[in-house]
mmCIF file of C-alpha atoms in Angstrom:
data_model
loop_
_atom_site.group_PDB
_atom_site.id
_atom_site.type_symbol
_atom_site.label_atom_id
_atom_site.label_comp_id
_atom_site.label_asym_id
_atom_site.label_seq_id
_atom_site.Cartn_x
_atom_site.Cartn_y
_atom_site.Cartn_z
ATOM 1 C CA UNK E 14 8.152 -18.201 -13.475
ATOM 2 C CA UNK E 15 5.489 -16.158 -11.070
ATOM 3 C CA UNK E 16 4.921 -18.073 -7.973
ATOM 4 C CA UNK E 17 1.155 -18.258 -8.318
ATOM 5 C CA UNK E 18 -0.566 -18.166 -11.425
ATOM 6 C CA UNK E 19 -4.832 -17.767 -11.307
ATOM 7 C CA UNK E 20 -6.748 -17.138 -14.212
ATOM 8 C CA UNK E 21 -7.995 -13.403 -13.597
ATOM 9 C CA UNK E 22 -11.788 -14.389 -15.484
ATOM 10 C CA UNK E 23 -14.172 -13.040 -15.437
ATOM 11 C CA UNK E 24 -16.336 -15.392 -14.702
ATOM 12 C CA UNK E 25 -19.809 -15.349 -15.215
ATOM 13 C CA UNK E 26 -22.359 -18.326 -14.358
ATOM 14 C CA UNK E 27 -26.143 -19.295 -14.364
ATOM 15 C CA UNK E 28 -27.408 -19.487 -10.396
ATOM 16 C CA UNK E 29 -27.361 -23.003 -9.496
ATOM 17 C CA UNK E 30 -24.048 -23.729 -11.309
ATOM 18 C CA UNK E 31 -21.121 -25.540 -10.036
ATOM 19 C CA UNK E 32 -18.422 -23.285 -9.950
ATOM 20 C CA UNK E 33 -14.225 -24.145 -10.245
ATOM 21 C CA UNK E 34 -11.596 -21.413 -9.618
ATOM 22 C CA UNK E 35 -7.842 -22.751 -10.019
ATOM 23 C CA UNK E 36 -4.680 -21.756 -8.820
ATOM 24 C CA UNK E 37 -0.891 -23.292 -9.912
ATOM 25 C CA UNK E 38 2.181 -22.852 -7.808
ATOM 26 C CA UNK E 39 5.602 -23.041 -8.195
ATOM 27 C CA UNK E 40 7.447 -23.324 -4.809
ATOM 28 C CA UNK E 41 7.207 -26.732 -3.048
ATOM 29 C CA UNK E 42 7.987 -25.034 0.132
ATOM 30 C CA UNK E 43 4.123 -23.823 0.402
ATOM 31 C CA UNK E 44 2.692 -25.218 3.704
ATOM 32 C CA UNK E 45 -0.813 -23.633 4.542
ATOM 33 C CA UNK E 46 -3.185 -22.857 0.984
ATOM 34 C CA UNK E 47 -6.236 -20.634 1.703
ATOM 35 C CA UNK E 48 -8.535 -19.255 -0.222
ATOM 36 C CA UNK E 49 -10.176 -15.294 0.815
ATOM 37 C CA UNK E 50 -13.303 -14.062 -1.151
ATOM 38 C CA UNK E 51 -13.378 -10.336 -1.987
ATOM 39 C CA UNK E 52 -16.635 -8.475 -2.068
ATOM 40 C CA UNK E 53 -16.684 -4.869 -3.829
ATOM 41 C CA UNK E 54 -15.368 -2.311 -1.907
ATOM 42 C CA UNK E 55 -14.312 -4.675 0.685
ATOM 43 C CA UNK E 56 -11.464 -6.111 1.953
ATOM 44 C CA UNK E 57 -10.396 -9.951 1.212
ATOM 45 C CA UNK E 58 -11.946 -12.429 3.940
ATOM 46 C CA UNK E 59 -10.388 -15.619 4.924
ATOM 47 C CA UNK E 60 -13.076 -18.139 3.446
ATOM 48 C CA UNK E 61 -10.940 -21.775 3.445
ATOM 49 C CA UNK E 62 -7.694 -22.565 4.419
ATOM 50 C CA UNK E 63 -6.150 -26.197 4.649
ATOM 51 C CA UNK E 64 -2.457 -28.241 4.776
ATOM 52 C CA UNK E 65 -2.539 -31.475 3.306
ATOM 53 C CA UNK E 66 -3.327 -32.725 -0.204
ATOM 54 C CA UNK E 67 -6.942 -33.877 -0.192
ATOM 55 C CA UNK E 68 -10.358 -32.384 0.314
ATOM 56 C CA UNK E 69 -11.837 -29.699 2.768
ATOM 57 C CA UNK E 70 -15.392 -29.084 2.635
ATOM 58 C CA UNK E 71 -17.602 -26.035 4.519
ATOM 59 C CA UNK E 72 -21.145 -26.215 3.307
ATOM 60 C CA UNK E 73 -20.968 -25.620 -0.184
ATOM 61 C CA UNK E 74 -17.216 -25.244 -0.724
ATOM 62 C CA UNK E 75 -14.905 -27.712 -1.327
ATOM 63 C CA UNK E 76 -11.145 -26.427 -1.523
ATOM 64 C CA UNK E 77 -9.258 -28.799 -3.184
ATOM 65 C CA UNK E 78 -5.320 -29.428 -2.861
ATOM 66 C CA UNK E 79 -2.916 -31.689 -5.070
ATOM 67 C CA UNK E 80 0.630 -31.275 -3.981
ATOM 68 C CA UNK E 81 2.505 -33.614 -6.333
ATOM 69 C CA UNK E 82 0.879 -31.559 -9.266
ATOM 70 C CA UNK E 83 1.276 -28.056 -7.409
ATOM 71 C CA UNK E 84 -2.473 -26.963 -7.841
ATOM 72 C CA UNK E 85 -5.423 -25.936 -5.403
ATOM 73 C CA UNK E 86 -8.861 -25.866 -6.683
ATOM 74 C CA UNK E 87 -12.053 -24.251 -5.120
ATOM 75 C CA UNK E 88 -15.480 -25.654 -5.744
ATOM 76 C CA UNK E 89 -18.816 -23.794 -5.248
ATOM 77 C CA UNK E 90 -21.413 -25.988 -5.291
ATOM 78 C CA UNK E 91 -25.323 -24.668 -5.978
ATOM 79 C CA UNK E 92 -23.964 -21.376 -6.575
ATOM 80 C CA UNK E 93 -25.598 -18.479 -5.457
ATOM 81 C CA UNK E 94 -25.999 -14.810 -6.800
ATOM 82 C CA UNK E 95 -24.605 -13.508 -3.263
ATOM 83 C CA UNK E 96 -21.283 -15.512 -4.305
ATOM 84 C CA UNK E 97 -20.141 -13.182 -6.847
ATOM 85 C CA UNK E 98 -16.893 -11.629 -5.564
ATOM 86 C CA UNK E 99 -13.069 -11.914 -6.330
ATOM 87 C CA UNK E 100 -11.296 -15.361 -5.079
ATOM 88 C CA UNK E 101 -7.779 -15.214 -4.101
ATOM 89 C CA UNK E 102 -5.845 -17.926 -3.713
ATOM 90 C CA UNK E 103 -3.080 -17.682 -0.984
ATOM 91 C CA UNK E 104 0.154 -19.522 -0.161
ATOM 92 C CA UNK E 105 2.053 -19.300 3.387
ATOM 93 C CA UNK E 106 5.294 -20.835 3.899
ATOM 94 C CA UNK E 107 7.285 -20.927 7.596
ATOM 95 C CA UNK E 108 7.767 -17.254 8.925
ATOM 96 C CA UNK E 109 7.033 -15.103 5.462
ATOM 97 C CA UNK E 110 4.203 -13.187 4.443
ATOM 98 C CA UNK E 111 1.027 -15.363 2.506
ATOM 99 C CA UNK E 112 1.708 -15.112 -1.516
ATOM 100 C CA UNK E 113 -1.451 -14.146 -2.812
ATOM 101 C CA UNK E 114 -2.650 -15.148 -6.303
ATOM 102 C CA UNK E 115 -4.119 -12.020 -8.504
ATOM 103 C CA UNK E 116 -7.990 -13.368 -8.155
ATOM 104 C CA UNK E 117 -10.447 -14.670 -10.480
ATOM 105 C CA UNK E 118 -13.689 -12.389 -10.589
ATOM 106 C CA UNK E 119 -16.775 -14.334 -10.241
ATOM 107 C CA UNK E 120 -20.554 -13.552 -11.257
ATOM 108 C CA UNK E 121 -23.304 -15.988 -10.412
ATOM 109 C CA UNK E 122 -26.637 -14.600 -12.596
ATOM 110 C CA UNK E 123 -29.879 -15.526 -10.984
ATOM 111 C CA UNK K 13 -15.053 -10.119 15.703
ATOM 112 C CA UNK K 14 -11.140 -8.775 14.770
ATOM 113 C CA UNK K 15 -11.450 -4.747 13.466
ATOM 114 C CA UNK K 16 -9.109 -3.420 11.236
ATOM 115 C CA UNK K 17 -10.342 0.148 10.433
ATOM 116 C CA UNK K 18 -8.411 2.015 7.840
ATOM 117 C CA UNK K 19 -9.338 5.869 8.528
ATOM 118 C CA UNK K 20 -10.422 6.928 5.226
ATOM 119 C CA UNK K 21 -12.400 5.077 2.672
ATOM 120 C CA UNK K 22 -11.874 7.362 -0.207
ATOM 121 C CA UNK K 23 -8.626 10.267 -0.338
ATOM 122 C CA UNK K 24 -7.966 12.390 -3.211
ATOM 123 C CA UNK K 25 -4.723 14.014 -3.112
ATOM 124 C CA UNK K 26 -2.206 16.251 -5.425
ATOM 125 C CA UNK K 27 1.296 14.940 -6.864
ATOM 126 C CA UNK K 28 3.825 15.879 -4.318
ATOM 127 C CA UNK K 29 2.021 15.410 -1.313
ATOM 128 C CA UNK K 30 2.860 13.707 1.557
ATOM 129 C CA UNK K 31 -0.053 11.383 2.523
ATOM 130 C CA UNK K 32 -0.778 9.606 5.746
ATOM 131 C CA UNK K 33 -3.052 6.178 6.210
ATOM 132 C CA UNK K 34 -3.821 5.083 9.229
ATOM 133 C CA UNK K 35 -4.535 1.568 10.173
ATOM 134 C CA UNK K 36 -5.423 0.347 13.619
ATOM 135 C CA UNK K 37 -6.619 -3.328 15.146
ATOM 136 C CA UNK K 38 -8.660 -4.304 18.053
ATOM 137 C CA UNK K 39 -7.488 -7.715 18.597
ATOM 138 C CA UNK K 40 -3.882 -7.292 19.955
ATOM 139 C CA UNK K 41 -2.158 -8.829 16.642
ATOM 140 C CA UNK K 42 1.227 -8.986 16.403
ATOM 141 C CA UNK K 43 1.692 -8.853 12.792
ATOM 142 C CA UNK K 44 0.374 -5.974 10.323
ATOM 143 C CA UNK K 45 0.776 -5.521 6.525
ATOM 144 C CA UNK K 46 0.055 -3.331 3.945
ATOM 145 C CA UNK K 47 -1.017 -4.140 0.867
ATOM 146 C CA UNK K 48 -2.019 -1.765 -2.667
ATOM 147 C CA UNK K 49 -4.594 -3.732 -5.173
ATOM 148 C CA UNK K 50 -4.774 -3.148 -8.535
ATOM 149 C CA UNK K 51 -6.497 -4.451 -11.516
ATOM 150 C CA UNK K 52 -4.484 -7.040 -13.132
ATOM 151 C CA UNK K 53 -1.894 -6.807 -10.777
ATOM 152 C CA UNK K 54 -3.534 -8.133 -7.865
ATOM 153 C CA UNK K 55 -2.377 -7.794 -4.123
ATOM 154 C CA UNK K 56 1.079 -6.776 -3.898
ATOM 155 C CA UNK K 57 2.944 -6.196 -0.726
ATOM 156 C CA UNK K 58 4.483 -3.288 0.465
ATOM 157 C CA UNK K 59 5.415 -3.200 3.861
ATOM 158 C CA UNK K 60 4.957 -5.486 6.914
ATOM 159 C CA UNK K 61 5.816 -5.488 10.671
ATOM 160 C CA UNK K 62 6.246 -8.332 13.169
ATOM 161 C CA UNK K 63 6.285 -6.493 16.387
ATOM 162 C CA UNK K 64 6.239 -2.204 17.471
ATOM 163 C CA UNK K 65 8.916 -0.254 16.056
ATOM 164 C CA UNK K 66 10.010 -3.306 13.661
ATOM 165 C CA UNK K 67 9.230 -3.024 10.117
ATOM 166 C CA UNK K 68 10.282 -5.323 7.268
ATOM 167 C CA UNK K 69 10.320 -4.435 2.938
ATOM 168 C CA UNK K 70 7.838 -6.086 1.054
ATOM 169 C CA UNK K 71 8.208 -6.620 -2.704
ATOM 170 C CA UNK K 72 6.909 -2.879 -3.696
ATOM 171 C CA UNK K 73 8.260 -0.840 -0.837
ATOM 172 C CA UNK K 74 9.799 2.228 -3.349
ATOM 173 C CA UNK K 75 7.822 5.454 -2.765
ATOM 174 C CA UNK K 76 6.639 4.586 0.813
ATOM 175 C CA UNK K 77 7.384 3.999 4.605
ATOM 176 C CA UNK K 78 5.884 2.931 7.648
ATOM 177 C CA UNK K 79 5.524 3.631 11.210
ATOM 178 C CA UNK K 80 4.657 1.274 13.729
ATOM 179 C CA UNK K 81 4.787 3.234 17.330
ATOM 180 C CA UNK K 82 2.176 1.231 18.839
ATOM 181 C CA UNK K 83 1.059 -1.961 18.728
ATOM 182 C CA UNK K 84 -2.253 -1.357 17.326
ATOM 183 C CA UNK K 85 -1.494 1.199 14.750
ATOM 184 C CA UNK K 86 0.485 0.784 11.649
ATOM 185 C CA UNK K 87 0.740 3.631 9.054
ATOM 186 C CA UNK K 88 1.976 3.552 5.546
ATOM 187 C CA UNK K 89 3.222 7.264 4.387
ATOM 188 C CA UNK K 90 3.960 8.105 0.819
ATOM 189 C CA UNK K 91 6.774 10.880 1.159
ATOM 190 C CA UNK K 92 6.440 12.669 -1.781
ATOM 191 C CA UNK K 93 2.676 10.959 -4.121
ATOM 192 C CA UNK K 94 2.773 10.783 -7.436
ATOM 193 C CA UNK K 95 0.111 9.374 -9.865
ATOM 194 C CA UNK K 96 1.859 5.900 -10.600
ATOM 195 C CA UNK K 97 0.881 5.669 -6.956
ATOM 196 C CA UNK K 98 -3.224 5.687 -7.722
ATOM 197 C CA UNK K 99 -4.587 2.624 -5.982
ATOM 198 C CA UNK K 100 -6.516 1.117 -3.424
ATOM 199 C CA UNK K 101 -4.764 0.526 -0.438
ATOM 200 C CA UNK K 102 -5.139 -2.469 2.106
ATOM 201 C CA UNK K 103 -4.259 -3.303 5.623
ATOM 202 C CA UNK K 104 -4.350 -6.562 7.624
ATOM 203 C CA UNK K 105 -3.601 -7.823 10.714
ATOM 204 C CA UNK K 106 -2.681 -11.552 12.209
ATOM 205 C CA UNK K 107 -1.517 -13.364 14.949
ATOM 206 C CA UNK K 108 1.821 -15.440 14.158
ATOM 207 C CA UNK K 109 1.182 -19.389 13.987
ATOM 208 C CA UNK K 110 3.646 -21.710 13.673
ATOM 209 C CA UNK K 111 5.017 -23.087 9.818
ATOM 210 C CA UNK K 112 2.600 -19.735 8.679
ATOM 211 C CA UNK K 113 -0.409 -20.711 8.982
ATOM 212 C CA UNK K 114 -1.606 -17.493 9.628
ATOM 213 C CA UNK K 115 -4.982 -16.174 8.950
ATOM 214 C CA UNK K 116 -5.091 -12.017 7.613
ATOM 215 C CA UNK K 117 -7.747 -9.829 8.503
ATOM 216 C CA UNK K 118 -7.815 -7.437 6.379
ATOM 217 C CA UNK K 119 -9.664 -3.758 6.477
ATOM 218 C CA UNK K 120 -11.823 -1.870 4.032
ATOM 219 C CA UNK K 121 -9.467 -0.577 2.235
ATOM 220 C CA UNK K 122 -8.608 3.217 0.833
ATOM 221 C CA UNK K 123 -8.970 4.265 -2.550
ATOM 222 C CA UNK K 124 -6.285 6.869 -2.762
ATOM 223 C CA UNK K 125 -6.639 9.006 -6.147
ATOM 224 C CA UNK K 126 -3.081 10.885 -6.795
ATOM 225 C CA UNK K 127 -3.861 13.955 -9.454
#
C-alpha cells in the first residue's frame, strides 16, 4: 500500500466554486500535514500546514485533518481563476524527509 | 524572502553526458533536497543532506550523486545521462524543526531533456 494516495484530476471548476482536494495516508506515525500549491513552471510553495485533527483556516482555505480515518482535505472556498495550479499534499514524520502526495491538477474557469 | 536559485531553467543534453545542477540558498538552511517531478509519478526524492559534506539516499538515488561542499550549495550530478533520466528537476531548502515540522522552499526547477 503507497503511503499517500491523491487523486491526480484533473480538475476543472466554474469560478466561484467550492473546491475539495483529498489526500489518504497510511502511516499513523505522520505528525505535521501541509499542503504546497504548484504553479506552472514553478516550484511547489508551502500554502497550509497544521498538527492536530480539526480545522485550519487562511482566508479562503480551510485544510482539513481527520486522524482516526487517516485523511486531510483542502477546501477552496469562492474559487478563483488565479487558483488553478497543482496541490500536493505532504506528510512529515520526526527527523525524515516530508512524503509528498503525487498532486491533483486544478482549473478554476472564469 | 528564502532564494533557492537552481542555475538553469531549461538544459538539453546528449546520452552519456555527465551533467551538473547547481542549487544554492540565501537563508543559511541546514537541510537541502533534491527532488525530479514527473507526470503521474509526482515528486520523488533523490538525494538529501542535513549538514556540509553529509549526504543521505533518497528513494530514487540510482544514476545520480551529490555534492554538498558548502553550506549554501548543493549539486545533484548525473554521472553518465541517459533518456530514462528526462525530467524536471527540483531543489529545496529548510531549516530542521523539531518532530518535522519543517517547511521546504523549493526553487524553479530545471527541465533537463536527455536525447
Amino acid at each position: 500500500q503507497k503511503e499517500v494516495e491523491q487523486d491526480p484530476g484533473p480538475l476543472s471548476v466554474p469560478e466561484g466554486a467550492i473546491v475539495s482536494l483529498n489526500c489518504t495516508y497510511s502511516n499513523s506515525a505522520f505528525q505535521y500535514f501541509m499542503w504546497y500549491r504548484q504553479y506552472s513552471r514553478k516550484g511547489p510553495e508551502l500554502l497550509m500546514y497544521t498538527y492536530s485533527s480539526g480545522n485550519k483556516e487562511d482566508g479562503r482555505f480551510t485544510a482539513q485533518v481527520d486522524k482516526s480515518s487517516k485523511y486531510i482535505s483542502l477546501f477552496i472556498r469562492d474559487s478563483q481563476p488565479s487558483d488553478s495550479a497543482t496541490y500536493l499534499c505532504a506528510w512529515a514524520s520526526g527527523n525524515t524527509p516530508l512524503v509528498f502526495g503525487k498532486g491533483t491538477r486544478l482549473s478554476v474557469i472564469a | 524572502d528564502v532564494k533557492v536559485t537552481q542555475s538553469s531553467r531549461y538544459l538539453v543534453k546528449r546520452t552519456g553526458e555527465k551533467v551538473f545542477l547547481e542549487c544554492v540558498q540565501d537563508m543559511d538552511h541546514e537541510n537541502m533536497f533534491w527532488y525530479r517531478q514527473d507526470p503521474g509519478l509526482g515528486l520523488r526524492l533523490i538525494y538529501f543532506s542535513y549538514d556540509v559534506k553529509m549526504k543521505e539516499k533518497g528513494d530514487i538515488p540510482e544514476g545520480y550523486s551529490v555534492s554538498r561542499e558548502k553550506k549554501e550549495r548543493f549539486s545533484l550530478i548525473l554521472e553518465s545521462a541517459s533518456t530514462n533520466q528526462t525530467s524536471m528537476y527540483l531543489c529545496a531548502s529548510s531549516t530542521p524543526q523539531s518532530g518535522g515540522n519543517e517547511k521546504l522552499f523549493f526553487g524553479s526547477g530545471t527541465q533537463l531533456s536527455v536525447l
